Amino acid sequence: MDFKQKLLRASKKNNTLLCVGLDIDKEKLPRFLLDRKEPFVEFNKAIIDATNDLVCAYKLNMAFYEILAEKAYDVLKKTIDHIPKDIPVILDGKRNDITHTAEKYAKTIFELFGADAATVNPYLGFDSIKPFLEYKEKCTFILCRTSNPSAREIQDLKINSKPLYQIIAEKVMEWNEYNSNCGLVVGATYPTELKIIRETVGEDLPILIPGIGKQGGSLEKTVKNGTNSEGELAIINSSRSIIYASNNENFAKEARKKAIFLKEEINRYR
Ligand code: OMP
């Protein structure tokens, strides 16, 4: 089963477009967990147990794991291994390079960690992304319009009167011909651009959309502009506002409540 099939199955089974971001952070973790032997693994397991019937995917940003130094890969692996096998895992590293180096990044993400999808940067061109696309069953999400406040600085630059983010969307459609396993990353904080991008790439490309919640993206516009005509293939990520809904003993229960609320809000606009 390829990524898109796995995503659509999970999305239909749980009736959801919500993706929970497992961006662990010592500063935000419930204090009582810090005395435990494996606080981050325990935290992630509790969040996964409390939300896995509400999500279409989980996203783990590698920055929040690598900062754990020698424990990083252990926490990352144990977390991924705890995610039910029918739910896609996006390992967000935004890393690619010359082919020879990119091959190692792709192998780490897809083989060592067994993730279903990765994130990469389009700036280095096709040969930096091809090693990821060789994994036919996996999906590679390419940054198109990021949620940063400064995204305009570069992504709005015009070439022959067309903004760069739109040229990237068109380019990714070309790259997608290689193995039909590309996706795009578009920030929820730019709903107008999201609409243009969905229109540019058509019905079949999955779009990963972070930026709701703490970053302030509109949920209604994200759903309306980011989904295809069947209300599918938008993966709407929320990290901090779900996993840190509470830092008491009841943190997993509160995360579940927040996830239910977001899932239902999203479905209202589908
Ligand atoms: P919250 O703002 O806490 O929901 O987290 C958003 C997550 O999405 C973080 O892991 C970010 O690094 C990531 N992200 C963005 O916020 N903006 C982008 O444009 C792209 C990403 C990403 O690739 O996931």
CSV table of C-alpha atoms and ligand atoms in Angstrom, one decimal:
chain,number,residue,atom,x,y,z
A,1,MET,CA,0.0,0.0,0.0
A,2,ASP,CA,1.4,3.4,-0.9
A,3,PHE,CA,1.3,6.6,1.2
A,4,LYS,CA,-1.7,8.1,-0.4
A,5,GLN,CA,-3.8,4.9,0.0
A,6,LYS,CA,-2.7,4.6,3.7
A,7,LEU,CA,-3.5,8.3,4.3
A,8,LEU,CA,-6.9,8.0,2.7
A,9,ARG,CA,-7.7,4.9,4.6
A,10,ALA,CA,-6.8,6.4,7.9
A,11,SER,CA,-8.6,9.6,7.1
A,12,LYS,CA,-11.8,7.7,6.1
A,13,LYS,CA,-11.6,5.3,9.0
A,14,ASN,CA,-11.3,8.1,11.6
A,15,ASN,CA,-13.3,10.6,9.5
A,16,THR,CA,-10.6,13.3,9.9
A,17,LEU,CA,-8.0,15.5,8.3
A,18,LEU,CA,-6.2,16.2,11.6
A,19,CYS,CA,-2.5,15.5,12.0
A,20,VAL,CA,-1.1,15.7,15.5
A,21,GLY,CA,2.5,17.0,15.7
A,22,LEU,CA,4.6,15.3,18.3
A,23,ASP,CA,7.0,18.2,18.9
A,24,ILE,CA,8.2,17.3,22.4
A,25,ASP,CA,9.8,20.1,24.4
A,26,LYS,CA,11.3,19.7,27.9
A,27,GLU,CA,10.1,23.2,28.8
A,28,LYS,CA,6.5,22.4,28.1
A,29,LEU,CA,6.3,18.8,29.3
A,30,PRO,CA,4.2,18.2,32.4
A,31,ARG,CA,6.6,18.6,35.3
A,32,PHE,CA,5.7,15.4,37.1
A,33,LEU,CA,6.9,13.4,34.0
A,34,LEU,CA,10.4,14.8,34.3
A,35,ASP,CA,11.3,12.4,37.1
A,36,ARG,CA,10.4,9.3,35.1
A,37,LYS,CA,13.0,7.1,33.4
A,38,GLU,CA,11.7,7.9,29.9
A,39,PRO,CA,9.6,11.1,30.2
A,40,PHE,CA,9.4,11.9,26.4
A,41,VAL,CA,8.5,8.3,25.4
A,42,GLU,CA,5.9,8.2,28.2
A,43,PHE,CA,4.5,11.5,27.1
A,44,ASN,CA,4.3,10.6,23.4
A,45,LYS,CA,2.8,7.2,24.2
A,46,ALA,CA,0.1,8.8,26.3
A,47,ILE,CA,-0.7,11.4,23.5
A,48,ILE,CA,-0.8,8.7,20.8
A,49,ASP,CA,-3.0,6.4,22.9
A,50,ALA,CA,-5.4,9.3,23.5
A,51,THR,CA,-5.6,10.6,19.9
A,52,ASN,CA,-5.0,7.8,17.4
A,53,ASP,CA,-8.7,7.4,16.6
A,54,LEU,CA,-8.9,11.1,15.8
A,55,VAL,CA,-6.0,11.6,13.3
A,56,CYS,CA,-5.1,10.8,9.7
A,57,ALA,CA,-1.3,11.1,10.5
A,58,TYR,CA,1.3,12.0,13.1
A,59,LYS,CA,4.2,14.4,12.3
A,60,LEU,CA,7.4,14.4,14.2
A,61,ASN,CA,9.7,17.3,13.7
A,62,MET,CA,13.3,16.0,14.1
A,63,ALA,CA,14.6,19.2,15.7
A,64,PHE,CA,12.7,18.4,18.9
A,65,TYR,CA,14.3,15.0,19.1
A,66,GLU,CA,17.9,15.8,18.1
A,67,ILE,CA,18.1,18.3,20.9
A,68,LEU,CA,17.9,15.3,23.3
A,69,ALA,CA,21.5,14.4,22.3
A,70,GLU,CA,22.3,10.7,22.8
A,71,LYS,CA,18.7,9.9,23.7
A,72,ALA,CA,17.4,11.4,20.4
A,73,TYR,CA,17.2,8.4,18.2
A,74,ASP,CA,15.9,6.1,20.9
A,75,VAL,CA,13.0,8.4,21.7
A,76,LEU,CA,12.2,8.9,18.1
A,77,LYS,CA,12.3,5.2,17.3
A,78,LYS,CA,10.2,4.2,20.3
A,79,THR,CA,7.6,6.9,19.5
A,80,ILE,CA,7.3,5.8,15.9
A,81,ASP,CA,7.1,2.2,16.9
A,82,HIS,CA,4.2,3.0,19.2
A,83,ILE,CA,2.1,4.6,16.4
A,84,PRO,CA,-0.5,2.1,15.1
A,85,LYS,CA,0.7,0.7,11.8
A,86,ASP,CA,-2.3,1.9,9.9
A,87,ILE,CA,-1.6,5.6,10.7
A,88,PRO,CA,1.0,7.4,8.4
A,89,VAL,CA,4.0,8.9,10.1
A,90,ILE,CA,5.6,12.1,8.7
A,91,LEU,CA,9.2,12.6,9.8
A,92,ASP,CA,9.8,16.3,9.3
A,93,GLY,CA,13.5,17.0,8.8
A,94,LYS,CA,13.4,19.4,5.8
A,95,ARG,CA,16.8,18.0,4.8
A,96,ASN,CA,18.2,17.2,1.4
A,97,ASP,CA,21.5,17.8,-0.3
A,98,ILE,CA,23.6,16.6,-3.2
A,99,THR,CA,22.4,13.2,-4.3
A,100,HIS,CA,25.1,11.2,-2.6
A,101,THR,CA,24.2,12.9,0.8
A,102,ALA,CA,20.5,13.0,0.2
A,103,GLU,CA,20.5,9.2,-0.2
A,104,LYS,CA,21.6,8.9,3.5
A,105,TYR,CA,18.9,11.3,4.7
A,106,ALA,CA,16.3,9.3,2.8
A,107,LYS,CA,17.6,6.0,4.1
A,108,THR,CA,17.6,7.2,7.7
A,109,ILE,CA,14.0,8.5,7.5
A,110,PHE,CA,12.4,5.7,5.5
A,111,GLU,CA,14.5,2.7,6.5
A,112,LEU,CA,16.0,3.3,9.9
A,113,PHE,CA,12.9,5.0,11.3
A,114,GLY,CA,10.4,3.4,9.0
A,115,ALA,CA,8.5,6.7,8.5
A,116,ASP,CA,5.9,7.0,5.7
A,117,ALA,CA,6.8,10.5,4.6
A,118,ALA,CA,9.6,13.1,4.7
A,119,THR,CA,9.8,16.9,4.2
A,120,VAL,CA,12.4,18.4,1.9
A,121,ASN,CA,13.4,21.8,0.4
A,122,PRO,CA,12.9,22.4,-3.4
A,123,TYR,CA,15.8,24.9,-3.5
A,124,LEU,CA,18.5,22.3,-4.4
A,125,GLY,CA,16.6,20.9,-7.4
A,126,PHE,CA,15.5,17.4,-8.6
A,127,ASP,CA,18.7,15.5,-8.0
A,128,SER,CA,18.5,16.4,-4.3
A,129,ILE,CA,14.9,15.0,-4.0
A,130,LYS,CA,15.2,12.0,-6.3
A,131,PRO,CA,16.8,9.8,-3.6
A,132,PHE,CA,13.6,10.3,-1.6
A,133,LEU,CA,11.3,9.7,-4.5
A,134,GLU,CA,13.0,6.3,-5.2
A,135,TYR,CA,11.0,5.0,-2.2
A,136,LYS,CA,7.9,4.6,-4.3
A,137,GLU,CA,5.5,3.7,-1.4
A,138,LYS,CA,6.6,6.7,0.6
A,139,CYS,CA,5.7,10.4,0.2
A,140,THR,CA,8.0,13.4,0.0
A,141,PHE,CA,6.5,16.7,1.0
A,142,ILE,CA,8.3,19.6,-0.7
A,143,LEU,CA,8.2,23.1,0.9
A,144,CYS,CA,6.1,25.3,-1.3
A,145,ARG,CA,4.7,28.2,0.8
A,146,THR,CA,5.9,28.0,4.4
A,147,SER,CA,4.0,29.5,7.3
A,148,ASN,CA,6.8,31.8,8.4
A,149,PRO,CA,6.0,35.5,8.7
A,150,SER,CA,9.1,36.1,6.5
A,151,ALA,CA,8.0,33.6,3.8
A,152,ARG,CA,7.2,36.4,1.4
A,153,GLU,CA,10.9,37.6,1.3
A,154,ILE,CA,11.8,34.8,-1.1
A,155,GLN,CA,8.7,32.8,-1.9
A,156,ASP,CA,6.9,35.8,-3.4
A,157,LEU,CA,9.7,36.8,-5.6
A,158,LYS,CA,8.4,37.1,-9.2
A,159,ILE,CA,9.9,35.4,-12.2
A,160,ASN,CA,8.1,36.4,-15.5
A,161,SER,CA,5.4,37.9,-13.2
A,162,LYS,CA,4.7,34.6,-11.5
A,163,PRO,CA,5.6,34.2,-7.8
A,164,LEU,CA,8.2,31.7,-6.9
A,165,TYR,CA,5.8,29.5,-4.7
A,166,GLN,CA,3.6,29.0,-7.7
A,167,ILE,CA,6.6,28.0,-9.9
A,168,ILE,CA,7.5,25.5,-7.2
A,169,ALA,CA,4.0,24.0,-7.2
A,170,GLU,CA,4.3,23.7,-11.0
A,171,LYS,CA,7.8,22.2,-10.8
A,172,VAL,CA,6.6,19.7,-8.2
A,173,MET,CA,3.9,18.5,-10.6
A,174,GLU,CA,6.8,17.8,-13.1
A,175,TRP,CA,8.8,16.0,-10.4
A,176,ASN,CA,5.7,14.0,-9.5
A,177,GLU,CA,5.7,12.3,-12.9
A,178,TYR,CA,8.8,10.4,-11.8
A,179,ASN,CA,7.0,8.1,-9.2
A,180,SER,CA,3.7,9.9,-8.3
A,181,ASN,CA,4.8,10.3,-4.7
A,182,CYS,CA,5.2,14.0,-4.1
A,183,GLY,CA,3.3,16.2,-1.8
A,184,LEU,CA,3.6,19.9,-0.8
A,185,VAL,CA,3.9,21.8,2.4
A,186,VAL,CA,1.8,25.0,2.5
A,187,GLY,CA,1.3,27.1,5.7
A,188,ALA,CA,-2.2,27.7,6.9
A,189,THR,CA,-1.2,31.3,7.5
A,190,TYR,CA,-1.3,32.0,3.8
A,191,PRO,CA,-4.9,30.9,2.7
A,192,THR,CA,-4.9,32.9,-0.5
A,193,GLU,CA,-1.7,31.3,-1.7
A,194,LEU,CA,-3.0,27.9,-0.5
A,195,LYS,CA,-6.0,28.3,-2.8
A,196,ILE,CA,-3.8,29.1,-5.8
A,197,ILE,CA,-1.5,26.2,-5.0
A,198,ARG,CA,-4.4,23.7,-4.7
A,199,GLU,CA,-5.8,25.0,-8.1
A,200,THR,CA,-2.3,24.6,-9.6
A,201,VAL,CA,-1.7,21.0,-8.5
A,202,GLY,CA,-5.2,19.7,-9.0
A,203,GLU,CA,-7.0,16.9,-7.1
A,204,ASP,CA,-4.3,14.2,-6.5
A,205,LEU,CA,-1.5,15.8,-4.6
A,206,PRO,CA,-1.5,15.7,-0.8
A,207,ILE,CA,-0.8,19.0,0.9
A,208,LEU,CA,0.6,19.1,4.4
A,209,ILE,CA,-0.7,22.3,6.1
A,210,PRO,CA,0.8,23.4,9.4
A,211,GLY,CA,0.1,26.8,11.0
A,212,ILE,CA,-3.3,26.5,12.6
A,213,GLY,CA,-3.4,26.9,16.4
A,214,LYS,CA,-0.4,28.8,17.9
A,215,GLN,CA,0.5,30.3,14.5
A,216,GLY,CA,-3.0,31.7,13.9
A,217,GLY,CA,-4.0,30.2,10.5
A,218,SER,CA,-7.7,30.2,9.8
A,219,LEU,CA,-9.2,26.8,10.1
A,220,GLU,CA,-12.2,27.5,7.8
A,221,LYS,CA,-10.0,28.9,4.9
A,222,THR,CA,-7.4,26.1,5.4
A,223,VAL,CA,-10.1,23.4,4.9
A,224,LYS,CA,-11.9,25.2,2.1
A,225,ASN,CA,-8.8,26.2,0.1
A,226,GLY,CA,-6.5,23.2,0.9
A,227,THR,CA,-8.7,20.1,0.3
A,228,ASN,CA,-9.6,18.7,-3.1
A,229,SER,CA,-13.1,18.6,-4.4
A,230,GLU,CA,-13.9,15.5,-2.3
A,231,GLY,CA,-12.7,17.2,0.9
A,232,GLU,CA,-9.6,15.1,1.0
A,233,LEU,CA,-5.8,15.1,0.8
A,234,ALA,CA,-5.2,18.0,3.1
A,235,ILE,CA,-3.3,17.0,6.2
A,236,ILE,CA,-3.9,19.7,8.7
A,237,ASN,CA,-1.2,19.7,11.4
A,238,SER,CA,-1.4,21.0,14.9
A,239,SER,CA,1.4,20.4,17.4
A,240,ARG,CA,1.6,22.7,20.5
A,241,SER,CA,-2.1,23.6,20.9
A,242,ILE,CA,-3.0,19.9,21.1
A,243,ILE,CA,-0.1,18.2,22.9
A,244,TYR,CA,0.4,20.9,25.5
A,245,ALA,CA,-3.4,21.6,26.1
A,246,SER,CA,-2.6,20.9,29.8
A,247,ASN,CA,0.6,20.2,31.8
A,248,ASN,CA,-1.1,18.4,34.7
A,249,GLU,CA,-1.7,14.7,35.3
A,250,ASN,CA,-4.7,14.9,32.9
A,251,PHE,CA,-2.6,16.1,30.0
A,252,ALA,CA,-3.5,13.3,27.6
A,253,LYS,CA,-7.2,13.7,28.3
A,254,GLU,CA,-7.0,17.4,27.6
A,255,ALA,CA,-5.0,16.7,24.4
A,256,ARG,CA,-7.8,14.4,23.3
A,257,LYS,CA,-10.5,17.0,24.0
A,258,LYS,CA,-8.5,19.6,22.0
A,259,ALA,CA,-8.0,17.1,19.2
A,260,ILE,CA,-11.8,16.2,19.1
A,261,PHE,CA,-12.6,19.9,19.0
A,262,LEU,CA,-10.2,20.5,16.0
A,263,LYS,CA,-11.3,17.4,14.2
A,264,GLU,CA,-14.9,18.5,14.4
A,265,GLU,CA,-14.2,22.1,13.5
A,266,ILE,CA,-12.3,20.9,10.4
A,267,ASN,CA,-15.2,18.5,9.4
A,268,ARG,CA,-17.7,21.3,9.7
A,269,TYR,CA,-16.0,23.1,6.8
A,270,ARG,CA,-15.3,20.1,4.6
B,1,OMP,P1,2.6,24.2,15.8
B,1,OMP,O1,2.7,25.7,15.4
B,1,OMP,O2,3.0,24.0,17.3
B,1,OMP,O3,1.3,23.6,15.5
B,1,OMP,O4,3.7,23.4,15.0
B,1,OMP,C1,3.9,23.5,13.6
B,1,OMP,C2,4.8,22.4,13.2
B,1,OMP,O5,4.8,22.4,11.7
B,1,OMP,C3,6.2,22.5,13.6
B,1,OMP,O6,6.8,21.3,13.6
B,1,OMP,C4,6.9,23.3,12.4
B,1,OMP,O7,8.2,23.2,12.3
B,1,OMP,C5,6.1,22.8,11.2
B,1,OMP,N1,6.0,23.6,10.0
B,1,OMP,C6,5.5,24.9,10.2
B,1,OMP,O8,5.1,25.3,11.3
B,1,OMP,N2,5.5,25.7,9.1
B,1,OMP,C7,5.8,25.3,7.8
B,1,OMP,O9,5.7,26.1,6.9
B,1,OMP,C8,6.3,24.0,7.7
B,1,OMP,C9,6.3,23.2,8.8
B,1,OMP,C10,6.5,21.7,8.5
B,1,OMP,O10,7.2,21.4,7.5
B,1,OMP,O11,5.9,20.9,9.1
